[in-house]
mmCIF file of C-alpha atoms and ligand atoms in Angstrom:
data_model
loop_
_atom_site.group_PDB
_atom_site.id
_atom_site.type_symbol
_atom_site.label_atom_id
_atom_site.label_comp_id
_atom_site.label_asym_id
_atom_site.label_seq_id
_atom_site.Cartn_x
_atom_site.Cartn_y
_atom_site.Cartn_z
ATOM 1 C CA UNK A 283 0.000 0.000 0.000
ATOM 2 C CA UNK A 284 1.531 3.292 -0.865
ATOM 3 C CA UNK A 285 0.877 6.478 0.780
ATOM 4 C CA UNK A 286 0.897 9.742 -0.242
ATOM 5 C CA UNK A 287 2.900 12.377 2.471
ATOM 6 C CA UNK A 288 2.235 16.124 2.023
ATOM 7 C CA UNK A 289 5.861 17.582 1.642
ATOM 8 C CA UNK A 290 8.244 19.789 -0.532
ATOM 9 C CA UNK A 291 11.166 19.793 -2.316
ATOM 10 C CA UNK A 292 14.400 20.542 -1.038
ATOM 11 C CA UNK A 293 17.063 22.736 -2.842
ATOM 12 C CA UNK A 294 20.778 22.027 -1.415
ATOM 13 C CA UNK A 295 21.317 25.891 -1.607
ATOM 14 C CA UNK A 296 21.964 27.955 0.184
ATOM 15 C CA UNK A 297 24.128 25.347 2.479
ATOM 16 C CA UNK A 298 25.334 28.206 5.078
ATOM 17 C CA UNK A 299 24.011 31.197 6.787
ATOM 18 C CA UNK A 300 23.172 34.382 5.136
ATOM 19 C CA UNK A 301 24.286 36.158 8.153
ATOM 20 C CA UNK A 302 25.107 39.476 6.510
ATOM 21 C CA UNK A 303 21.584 39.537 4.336
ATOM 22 C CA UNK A 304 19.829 38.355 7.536
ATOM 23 C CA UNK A 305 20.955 41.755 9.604
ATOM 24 C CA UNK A 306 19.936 43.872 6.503
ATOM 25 C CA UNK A 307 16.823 41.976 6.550
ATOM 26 C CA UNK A 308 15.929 42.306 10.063
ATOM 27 C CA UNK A 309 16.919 46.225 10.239
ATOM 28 C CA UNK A 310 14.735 47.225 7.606
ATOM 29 C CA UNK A 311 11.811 46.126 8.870
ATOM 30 C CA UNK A 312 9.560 49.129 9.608
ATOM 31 C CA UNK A 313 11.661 51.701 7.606
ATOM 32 C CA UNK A 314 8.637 52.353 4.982
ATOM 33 C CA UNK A 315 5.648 53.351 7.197
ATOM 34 C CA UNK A 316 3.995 53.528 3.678
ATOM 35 C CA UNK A 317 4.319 50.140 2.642
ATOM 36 C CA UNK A 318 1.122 48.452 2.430
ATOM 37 C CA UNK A 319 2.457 45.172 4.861
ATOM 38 C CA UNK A 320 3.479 47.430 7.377
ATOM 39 C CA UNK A 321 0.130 48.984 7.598
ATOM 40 C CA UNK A 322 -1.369 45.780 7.397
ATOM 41 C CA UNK A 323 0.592 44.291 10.391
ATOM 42 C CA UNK A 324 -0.228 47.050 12.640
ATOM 43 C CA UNK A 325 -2.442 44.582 14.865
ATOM 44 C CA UNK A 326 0.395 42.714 15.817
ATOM 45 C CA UNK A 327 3.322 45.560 16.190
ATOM 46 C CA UNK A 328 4.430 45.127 19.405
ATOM 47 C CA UNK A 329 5.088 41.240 18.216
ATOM 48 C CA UNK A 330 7.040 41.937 14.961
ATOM 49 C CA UNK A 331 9.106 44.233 17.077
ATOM 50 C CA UNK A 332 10.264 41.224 19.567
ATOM 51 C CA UNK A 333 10.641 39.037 16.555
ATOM 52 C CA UNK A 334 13.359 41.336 14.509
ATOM 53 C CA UNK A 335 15.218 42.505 18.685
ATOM 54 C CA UNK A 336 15.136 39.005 19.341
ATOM 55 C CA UNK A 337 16.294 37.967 15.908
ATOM 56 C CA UNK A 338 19.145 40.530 15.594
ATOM 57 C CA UNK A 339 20.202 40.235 19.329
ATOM 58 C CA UNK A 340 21.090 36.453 18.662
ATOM 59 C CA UNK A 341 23.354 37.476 15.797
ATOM 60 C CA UNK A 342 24.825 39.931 18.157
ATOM 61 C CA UNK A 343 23.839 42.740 16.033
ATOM 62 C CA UNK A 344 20.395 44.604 18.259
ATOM 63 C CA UNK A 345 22.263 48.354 18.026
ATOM 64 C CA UNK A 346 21.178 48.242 14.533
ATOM 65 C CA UNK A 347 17.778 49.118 16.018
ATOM 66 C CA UNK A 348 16.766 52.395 17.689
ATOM 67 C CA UNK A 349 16.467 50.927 21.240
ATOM 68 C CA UNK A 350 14.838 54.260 22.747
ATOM 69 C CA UNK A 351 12.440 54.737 20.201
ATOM 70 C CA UNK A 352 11.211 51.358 20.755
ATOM 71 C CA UNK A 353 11.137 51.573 24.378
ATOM 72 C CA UNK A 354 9.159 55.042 24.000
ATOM 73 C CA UNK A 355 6.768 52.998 21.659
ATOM 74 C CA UNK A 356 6.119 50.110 24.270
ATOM 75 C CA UNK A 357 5.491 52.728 27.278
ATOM 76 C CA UNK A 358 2.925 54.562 25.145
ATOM 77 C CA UNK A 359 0.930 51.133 24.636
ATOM 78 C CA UNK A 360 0.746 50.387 28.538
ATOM 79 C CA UNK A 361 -3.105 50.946 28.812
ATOM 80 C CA UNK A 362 -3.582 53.465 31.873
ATOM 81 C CA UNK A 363 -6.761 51.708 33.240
ATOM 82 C CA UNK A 364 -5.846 48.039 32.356
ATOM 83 C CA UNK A 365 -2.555 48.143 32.731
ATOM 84 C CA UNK A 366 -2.133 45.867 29.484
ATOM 85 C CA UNK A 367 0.085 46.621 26.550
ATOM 86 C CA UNK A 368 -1.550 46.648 23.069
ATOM 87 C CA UNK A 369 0.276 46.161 19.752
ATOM 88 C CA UNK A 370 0.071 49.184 19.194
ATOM 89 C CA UNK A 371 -1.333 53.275 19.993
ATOM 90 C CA UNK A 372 -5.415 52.821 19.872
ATOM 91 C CA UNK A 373 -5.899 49.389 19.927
ATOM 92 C CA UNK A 374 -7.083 47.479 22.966
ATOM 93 C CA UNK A 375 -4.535 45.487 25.498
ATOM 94 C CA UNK A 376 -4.049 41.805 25.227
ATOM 95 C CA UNK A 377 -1.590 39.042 26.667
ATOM 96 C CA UNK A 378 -0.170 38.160 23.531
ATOM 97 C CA UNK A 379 1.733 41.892 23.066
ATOM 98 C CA UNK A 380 1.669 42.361 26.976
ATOM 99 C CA UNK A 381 4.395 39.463 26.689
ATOM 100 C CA UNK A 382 6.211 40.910 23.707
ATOM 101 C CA UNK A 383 6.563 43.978 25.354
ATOM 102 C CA UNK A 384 7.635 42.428 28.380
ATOM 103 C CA UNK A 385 10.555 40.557 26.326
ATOM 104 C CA UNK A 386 11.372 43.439 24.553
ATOM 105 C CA UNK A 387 11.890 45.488 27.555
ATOM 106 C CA UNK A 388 13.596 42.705 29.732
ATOM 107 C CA UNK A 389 16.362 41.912 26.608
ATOM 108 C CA UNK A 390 17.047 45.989 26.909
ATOM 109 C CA UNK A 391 17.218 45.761 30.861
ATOM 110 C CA UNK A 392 14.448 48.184 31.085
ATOM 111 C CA UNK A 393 11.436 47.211 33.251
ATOM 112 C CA UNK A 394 11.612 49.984 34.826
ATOM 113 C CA UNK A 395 10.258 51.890 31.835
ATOM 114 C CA UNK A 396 6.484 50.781 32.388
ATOM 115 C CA UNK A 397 4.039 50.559 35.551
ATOM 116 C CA UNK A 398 4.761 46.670 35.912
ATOM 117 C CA UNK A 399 2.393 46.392 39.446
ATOM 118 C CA UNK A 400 -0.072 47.346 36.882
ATOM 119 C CA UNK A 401 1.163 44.558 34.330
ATOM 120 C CA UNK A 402 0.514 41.932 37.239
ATOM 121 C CA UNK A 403 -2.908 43.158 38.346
ATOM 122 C CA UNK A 404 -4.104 42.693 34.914
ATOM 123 C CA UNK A 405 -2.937 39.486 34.166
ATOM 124 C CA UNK A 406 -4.468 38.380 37.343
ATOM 125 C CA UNK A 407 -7.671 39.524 36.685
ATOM 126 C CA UNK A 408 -7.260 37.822 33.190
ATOM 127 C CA UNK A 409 -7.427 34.036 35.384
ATOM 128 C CA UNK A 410 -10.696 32.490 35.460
ATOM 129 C CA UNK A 411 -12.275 30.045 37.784
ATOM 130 C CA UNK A 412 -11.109 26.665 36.430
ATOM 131 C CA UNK A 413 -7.742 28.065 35.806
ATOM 132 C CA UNK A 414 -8.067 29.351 32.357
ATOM 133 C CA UNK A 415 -6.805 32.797 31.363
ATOM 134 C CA UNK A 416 -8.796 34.866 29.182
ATOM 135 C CA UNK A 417 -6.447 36.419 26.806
ATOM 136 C CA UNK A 418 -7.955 39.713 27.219
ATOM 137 C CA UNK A 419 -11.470 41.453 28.476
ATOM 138 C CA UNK A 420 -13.459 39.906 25.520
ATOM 139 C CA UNK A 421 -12.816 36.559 26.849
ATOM 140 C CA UNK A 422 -11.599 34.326 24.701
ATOM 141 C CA UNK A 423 -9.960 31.382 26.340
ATOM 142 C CA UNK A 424 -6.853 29.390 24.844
ATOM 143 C CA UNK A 425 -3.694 27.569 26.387
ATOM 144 C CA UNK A 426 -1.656 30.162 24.464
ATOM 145 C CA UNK A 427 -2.915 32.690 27.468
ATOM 146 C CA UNK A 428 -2.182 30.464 29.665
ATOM 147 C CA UNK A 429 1.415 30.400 28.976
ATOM 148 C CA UNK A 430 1.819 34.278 28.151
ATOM 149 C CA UNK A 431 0.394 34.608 31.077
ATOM 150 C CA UNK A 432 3.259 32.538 33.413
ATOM 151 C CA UNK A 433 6.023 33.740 31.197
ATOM 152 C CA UNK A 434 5.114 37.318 31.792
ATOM 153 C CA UNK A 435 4.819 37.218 35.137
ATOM 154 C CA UNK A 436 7.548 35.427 35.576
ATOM 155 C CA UNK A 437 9.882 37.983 33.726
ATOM 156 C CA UNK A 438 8.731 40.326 36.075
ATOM 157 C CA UNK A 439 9.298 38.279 38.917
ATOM 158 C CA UNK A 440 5.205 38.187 40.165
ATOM 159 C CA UNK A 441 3.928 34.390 39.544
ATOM 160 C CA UNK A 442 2.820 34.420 42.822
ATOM 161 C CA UNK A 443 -0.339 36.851 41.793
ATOM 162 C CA UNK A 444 -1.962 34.312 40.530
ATOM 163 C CA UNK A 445 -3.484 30.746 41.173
ATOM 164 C CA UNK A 446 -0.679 28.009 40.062
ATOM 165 C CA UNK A 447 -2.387 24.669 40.659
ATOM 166 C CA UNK A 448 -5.735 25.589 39.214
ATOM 167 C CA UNK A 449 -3.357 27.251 36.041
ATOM 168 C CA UNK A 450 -1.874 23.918 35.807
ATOM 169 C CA UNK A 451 -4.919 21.781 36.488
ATOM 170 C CA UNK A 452 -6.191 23.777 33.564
ATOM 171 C CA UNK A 453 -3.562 22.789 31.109
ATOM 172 C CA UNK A 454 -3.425 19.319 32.005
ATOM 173 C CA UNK A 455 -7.061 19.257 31.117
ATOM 174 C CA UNK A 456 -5.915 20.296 27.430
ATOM 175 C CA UNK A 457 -3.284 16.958 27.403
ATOM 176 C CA UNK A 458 -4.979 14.566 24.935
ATOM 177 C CA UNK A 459 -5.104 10.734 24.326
ATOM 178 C CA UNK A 460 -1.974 10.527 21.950
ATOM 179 C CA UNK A 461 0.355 12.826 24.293
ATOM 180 C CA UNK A 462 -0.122 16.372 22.525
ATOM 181 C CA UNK A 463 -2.087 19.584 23.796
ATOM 182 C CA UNK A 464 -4.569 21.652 22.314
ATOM 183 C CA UNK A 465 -5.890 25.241 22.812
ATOM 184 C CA UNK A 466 -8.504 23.790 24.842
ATOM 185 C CA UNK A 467 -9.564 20.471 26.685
ATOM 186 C CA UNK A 468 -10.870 18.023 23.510
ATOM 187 C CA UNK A 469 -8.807 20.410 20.619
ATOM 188 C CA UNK A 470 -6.874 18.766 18.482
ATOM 189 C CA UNK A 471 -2.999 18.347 19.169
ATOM 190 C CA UNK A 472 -0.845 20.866 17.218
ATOM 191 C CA UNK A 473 2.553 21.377 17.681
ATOM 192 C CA UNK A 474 1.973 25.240 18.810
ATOM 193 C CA UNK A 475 0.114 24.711 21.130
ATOM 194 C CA UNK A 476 2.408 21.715 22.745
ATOM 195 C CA UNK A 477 4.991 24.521 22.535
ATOM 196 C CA UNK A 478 2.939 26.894 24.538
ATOM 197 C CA UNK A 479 1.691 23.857 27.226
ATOM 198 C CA UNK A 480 5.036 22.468 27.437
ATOM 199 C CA UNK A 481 6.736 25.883 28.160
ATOM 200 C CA UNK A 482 4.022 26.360 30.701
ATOM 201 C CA UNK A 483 4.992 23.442 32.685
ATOM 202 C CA UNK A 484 8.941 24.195 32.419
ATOM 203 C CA UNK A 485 7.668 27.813 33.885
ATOM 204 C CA UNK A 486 5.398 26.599 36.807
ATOM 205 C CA UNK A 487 8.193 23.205 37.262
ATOM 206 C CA UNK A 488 5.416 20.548 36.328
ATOM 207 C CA UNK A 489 7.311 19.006 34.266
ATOM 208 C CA UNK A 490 6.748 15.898 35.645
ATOM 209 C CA UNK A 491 3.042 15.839 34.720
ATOM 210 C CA UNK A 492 3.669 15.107 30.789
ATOM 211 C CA UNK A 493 4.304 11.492 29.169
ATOM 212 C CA UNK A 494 7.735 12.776 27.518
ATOM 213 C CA UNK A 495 7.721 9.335 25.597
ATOM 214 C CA UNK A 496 4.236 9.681 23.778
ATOM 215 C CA UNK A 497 4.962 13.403 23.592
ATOM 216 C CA UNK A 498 7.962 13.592 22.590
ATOM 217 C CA UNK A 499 7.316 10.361 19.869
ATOM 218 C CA UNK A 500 4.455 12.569 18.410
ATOM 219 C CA UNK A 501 6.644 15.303 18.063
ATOM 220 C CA UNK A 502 9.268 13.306 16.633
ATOM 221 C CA UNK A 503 6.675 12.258 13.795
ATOM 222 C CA UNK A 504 6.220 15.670 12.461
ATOM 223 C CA UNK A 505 9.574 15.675 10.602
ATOM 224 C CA UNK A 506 9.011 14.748 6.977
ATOM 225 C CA UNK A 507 11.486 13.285 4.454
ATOM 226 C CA UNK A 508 12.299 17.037 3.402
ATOM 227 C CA UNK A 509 14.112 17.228 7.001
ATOM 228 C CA UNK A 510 11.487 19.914 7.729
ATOM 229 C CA UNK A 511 8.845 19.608 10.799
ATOM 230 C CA UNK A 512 5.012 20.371 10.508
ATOM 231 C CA UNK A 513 2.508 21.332 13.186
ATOM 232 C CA UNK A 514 0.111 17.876 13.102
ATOM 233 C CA UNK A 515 0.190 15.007 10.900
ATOM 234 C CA UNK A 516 -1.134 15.424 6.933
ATOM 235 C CA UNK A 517 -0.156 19.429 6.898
ATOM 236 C CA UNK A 518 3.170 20.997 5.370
ATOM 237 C CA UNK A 519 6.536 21.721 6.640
ATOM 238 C CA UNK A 520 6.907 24.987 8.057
ATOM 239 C CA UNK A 521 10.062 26.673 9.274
ATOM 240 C CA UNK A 522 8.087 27.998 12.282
ATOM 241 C CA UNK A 523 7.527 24.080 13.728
ATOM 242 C CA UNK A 524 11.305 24.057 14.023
ATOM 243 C CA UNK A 525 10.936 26.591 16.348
ATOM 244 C CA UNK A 526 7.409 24.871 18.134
ATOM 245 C CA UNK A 527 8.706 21.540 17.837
ATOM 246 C CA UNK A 528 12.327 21.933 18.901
ATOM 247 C CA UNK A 529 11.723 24.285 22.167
ATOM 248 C CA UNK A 530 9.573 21.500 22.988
ATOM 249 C CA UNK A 531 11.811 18.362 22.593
ATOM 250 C CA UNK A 532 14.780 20.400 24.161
ATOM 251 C CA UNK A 533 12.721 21.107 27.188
ATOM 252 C CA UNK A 534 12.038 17.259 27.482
ATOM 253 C CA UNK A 535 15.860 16.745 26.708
ATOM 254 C CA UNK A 536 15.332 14.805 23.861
ATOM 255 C CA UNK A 537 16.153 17.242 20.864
ATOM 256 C CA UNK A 538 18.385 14.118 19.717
ATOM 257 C CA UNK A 539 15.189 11.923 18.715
ATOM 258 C CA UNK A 540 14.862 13.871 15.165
ATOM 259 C CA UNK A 541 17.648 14.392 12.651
ATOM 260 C CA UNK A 542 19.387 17.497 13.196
ATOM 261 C CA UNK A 543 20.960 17.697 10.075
ATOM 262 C CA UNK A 544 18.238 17.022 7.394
ATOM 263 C CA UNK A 545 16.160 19.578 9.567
ATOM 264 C CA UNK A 546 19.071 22.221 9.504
ATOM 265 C CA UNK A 547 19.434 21.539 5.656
ATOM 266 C CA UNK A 548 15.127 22.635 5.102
ATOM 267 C CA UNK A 549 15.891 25.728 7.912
ATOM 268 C CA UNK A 550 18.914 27.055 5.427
ATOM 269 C CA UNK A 551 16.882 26.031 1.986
ATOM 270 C CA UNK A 552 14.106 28.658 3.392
ATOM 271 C CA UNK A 553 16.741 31.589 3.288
ATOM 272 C CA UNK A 554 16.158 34.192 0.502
ATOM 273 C CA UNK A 555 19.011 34.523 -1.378
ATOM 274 C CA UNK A 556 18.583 38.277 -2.680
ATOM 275 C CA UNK A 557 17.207 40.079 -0.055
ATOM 276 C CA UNK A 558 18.243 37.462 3.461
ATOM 277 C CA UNK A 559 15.492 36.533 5.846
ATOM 278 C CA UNK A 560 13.466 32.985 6.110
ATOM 279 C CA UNK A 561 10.347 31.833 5.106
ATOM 280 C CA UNK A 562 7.751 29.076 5.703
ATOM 281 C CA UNK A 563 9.032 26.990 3.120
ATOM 282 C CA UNK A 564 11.784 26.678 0.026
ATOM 283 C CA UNK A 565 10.890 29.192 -2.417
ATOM 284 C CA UNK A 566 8.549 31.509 -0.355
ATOM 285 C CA UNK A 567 8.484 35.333 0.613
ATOM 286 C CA UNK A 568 10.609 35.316 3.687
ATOM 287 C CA UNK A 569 9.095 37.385 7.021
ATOM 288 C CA UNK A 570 10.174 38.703 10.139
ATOM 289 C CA UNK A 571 8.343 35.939 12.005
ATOM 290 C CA UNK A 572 10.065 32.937 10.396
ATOM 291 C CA UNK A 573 13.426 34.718 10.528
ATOM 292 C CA UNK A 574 13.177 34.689 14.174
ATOM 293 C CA UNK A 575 11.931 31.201 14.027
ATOM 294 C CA UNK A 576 14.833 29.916 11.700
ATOM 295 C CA UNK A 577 17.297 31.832 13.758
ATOM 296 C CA UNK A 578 15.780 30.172 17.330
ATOM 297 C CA UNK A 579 16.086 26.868 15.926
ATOM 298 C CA UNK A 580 19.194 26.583 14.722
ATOM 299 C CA UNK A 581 20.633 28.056 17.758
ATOM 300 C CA UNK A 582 18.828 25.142 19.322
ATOM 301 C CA UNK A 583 20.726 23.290 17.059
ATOM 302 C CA UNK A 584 24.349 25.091 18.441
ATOM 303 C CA UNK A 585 24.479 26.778 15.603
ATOM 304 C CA UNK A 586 27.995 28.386 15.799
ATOM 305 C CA UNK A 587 27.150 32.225 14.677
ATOM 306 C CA UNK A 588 23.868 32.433 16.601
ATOM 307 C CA UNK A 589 23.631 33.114 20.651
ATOM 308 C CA UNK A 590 22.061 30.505 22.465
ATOM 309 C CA UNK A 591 18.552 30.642 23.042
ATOM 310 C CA UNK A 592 16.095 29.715 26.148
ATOM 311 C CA UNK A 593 13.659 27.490 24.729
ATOM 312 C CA UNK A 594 11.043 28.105 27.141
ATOM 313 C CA UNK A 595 11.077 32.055 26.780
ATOM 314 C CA UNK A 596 12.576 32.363 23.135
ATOM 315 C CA UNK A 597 15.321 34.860 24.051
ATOM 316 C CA UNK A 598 18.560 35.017 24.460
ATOM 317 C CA UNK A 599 19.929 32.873 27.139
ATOM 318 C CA UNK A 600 21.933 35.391 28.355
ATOM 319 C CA UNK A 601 18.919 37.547 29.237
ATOM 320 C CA UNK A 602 17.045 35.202 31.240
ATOM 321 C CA UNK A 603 20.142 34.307 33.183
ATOM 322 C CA UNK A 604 20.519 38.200 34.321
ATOM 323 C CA UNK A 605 16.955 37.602 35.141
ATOM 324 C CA UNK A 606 18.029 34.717 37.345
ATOM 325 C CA UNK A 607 14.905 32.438 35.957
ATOM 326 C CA UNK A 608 15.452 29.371 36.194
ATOM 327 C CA UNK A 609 12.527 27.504 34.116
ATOM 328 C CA UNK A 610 12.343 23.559 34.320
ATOM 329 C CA UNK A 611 14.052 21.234 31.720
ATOM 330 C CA UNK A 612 15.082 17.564 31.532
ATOM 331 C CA UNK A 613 17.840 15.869 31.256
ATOM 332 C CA UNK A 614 18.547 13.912 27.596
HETATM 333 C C1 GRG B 1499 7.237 33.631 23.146
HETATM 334 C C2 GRG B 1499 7.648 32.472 20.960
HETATM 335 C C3 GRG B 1499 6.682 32.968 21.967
HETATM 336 C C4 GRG B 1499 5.349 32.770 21.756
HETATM 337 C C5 GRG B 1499 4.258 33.185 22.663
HETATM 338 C C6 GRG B 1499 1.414 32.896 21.129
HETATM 339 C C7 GRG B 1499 2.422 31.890 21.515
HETATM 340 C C8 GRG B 1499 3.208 32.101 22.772
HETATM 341 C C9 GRG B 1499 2.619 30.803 20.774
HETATM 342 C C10 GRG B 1499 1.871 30.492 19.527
HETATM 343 C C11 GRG B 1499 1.971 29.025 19.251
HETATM 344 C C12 GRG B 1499 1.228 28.660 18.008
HETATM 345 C C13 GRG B 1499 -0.230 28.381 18.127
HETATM 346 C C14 GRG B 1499 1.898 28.565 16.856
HETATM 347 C C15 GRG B 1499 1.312 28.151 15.591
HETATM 348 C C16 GRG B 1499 1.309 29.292 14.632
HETATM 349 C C17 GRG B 1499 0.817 28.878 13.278
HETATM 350 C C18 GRG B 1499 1.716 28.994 12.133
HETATM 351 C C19 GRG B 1499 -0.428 28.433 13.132
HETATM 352 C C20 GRG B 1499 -0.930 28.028 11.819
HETATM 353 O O1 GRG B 1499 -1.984 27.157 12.035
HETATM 354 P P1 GRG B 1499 -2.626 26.501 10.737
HETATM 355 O O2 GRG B 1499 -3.714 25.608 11.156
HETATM 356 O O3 GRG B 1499 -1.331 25.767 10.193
HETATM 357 O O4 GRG B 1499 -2.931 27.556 9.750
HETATM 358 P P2 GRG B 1499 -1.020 24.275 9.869
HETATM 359 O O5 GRG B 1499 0.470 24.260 9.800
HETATM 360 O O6 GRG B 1499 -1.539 23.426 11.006
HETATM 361 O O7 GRG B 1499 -1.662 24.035 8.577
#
């Protein structure tokens, strides 16, 4: 019986790292407040900023960015009743940018910048009854909110505002029958959302509560004879699942159970050539999202040009040591 897998073509080129294109790549972002992606984007701002700081940082290039500006863009998104952080001026707070904001601000050593008691009283108020965390006031609920929430508060050193065990009692409720996690109890597994569940744990040290082996051998199973990974079985590679997958499997110390080298081969193929950054697959418009995605996972993979990364937070090792935070792993 033959079956038919959903996958791409590989090109052998580029074999290395288009390190120069990528930091010309990554600083341009932004420059034309004109062009019609930009404008389009402007829901998610806050997040493409953390993508290209966190991007350039691990190549050891972030003063190619205008660090103040940045930092006077984040403090004017700090809603003064909610104490949230939108993605941008006029548009309502949410957990997904308060946490990019957060990252930004803790990679530049510069907390101090926003009201962060505020930060902490509304992610508190963002728990629910069962554990949950709406992911802002219109209340939807999703295990991604559940981690921005633990990973923000822990970068600001206030976990303790909220309930832990009913947090985690919640995402353990999302843990299906084949190992994986969903966005909510019954969802389908998707390799995302494992990221975001898994990371949770490592934060709140529950590590203990996951079947690594059925976990980890579904996560294993998402990379495809192109050496690339994708987010649940049938769908396409995607240079963003290195990122999901990997963090994931390194947290549960078995990054070793997929093949590092036919998955570094698909990260590289994804590079553009002419103008440097990464995109979902060979061939593709690169973005500012799956540059920071390539970049993360092949400093997973000890990349030699790229700074280590925390796979838990997705930033720079270096910054979450300053921090002191100390998030679970296991040992290979
Ligand atoms: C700190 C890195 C970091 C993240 C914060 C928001 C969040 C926490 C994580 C998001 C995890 C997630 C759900 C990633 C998946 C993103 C993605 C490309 C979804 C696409 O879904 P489909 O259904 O794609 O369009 P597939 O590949 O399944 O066809």
């Amino acid at each position: 019986m033959a079956f038919i897998i959903n996958d791409v073509e590989v090109t052998s080129e580029p074999s290395n790292l288009l390190f120069d294109k990528h930091i010309d790549f990554i600083a341009k972002q932004g420059n034309d407040k004109h062009d019609y992606e930009y404008c389009m984007t402007e829901f998610l701002r806050i997040s493409g900023i953390y993508w290209g700081v966190t991007a350039l940082d691990l190549l050891d290039e972030l003063s190619h960015l205008d660090k103040e500006s940045i930092i006077e863009f984040i403090k004017k998104c700090q809603c003064p009743q909610s104490g949230g952080i939108s993605a941008c001026e006029g548009h309502d707070p949410h957990l997904l940018y308060t946490l990019s904001a957060i990252q930004i601000l803790c990679t530049y050593d510069r907390l101090n910048e926003i009201d962060i008691e505020a930060v902490a009283k509304y992610v508190s108020c963002l728990q629910q009854p069962d554990g949950s965390f709406y992911g802002d006031r219109w209340g939807e609920i999703d295990t991604r909110f559940s981690f921005c929430a633990v990973a923000i508060l822990t970068l600001i050193n206030k976990l303790d505002v909220i309930n832990i065990p009913r947090a985690v009692e919640f995402v353990m409720s999302c843990c299906n029958a084949d190992g994986g996690f969903g966005s909510k109890p019954n969802a389908e597994s998707h390799a995302g959302l494992i990221y975001c569940c898994v990371g949770f744990l490592s934060i709140t040290k529950q590590l203990h509560q996951l079947d690594c082996e059925k976990l980890a051998w579904w996560l294993c199973e998402r990379q495809l004879p192109s050496g690339g990974l994708n987010g649940r079985p049938e769908k396409l590679p995607d240079v963003c699942y290195s990122w999901w997958v990997l963090a994931s499997l390194t947290i549960m110390g078995r990054l070793h159970w997929i093949s590092s080298e036919k998955l570094e081969k698909f990260i590289l193929s994804c590079q553009d050539i002419e103008t440097g950054g990464f995109s979902d697959r060979t061939g593709n418009m690169p973005d500012i999202f799956h540059t920071l995605f390539g970049l993360g996972a092949l400093s997973l993979l000890g990349h030699p040009r790229i700074k280590p990364i925390n796979p838990t937070f997705c930033m720079p090792q270096y910054v979450i040591d300053r921090l002191n935070i100390r998030p679970q792993l296991l040992d290979a």
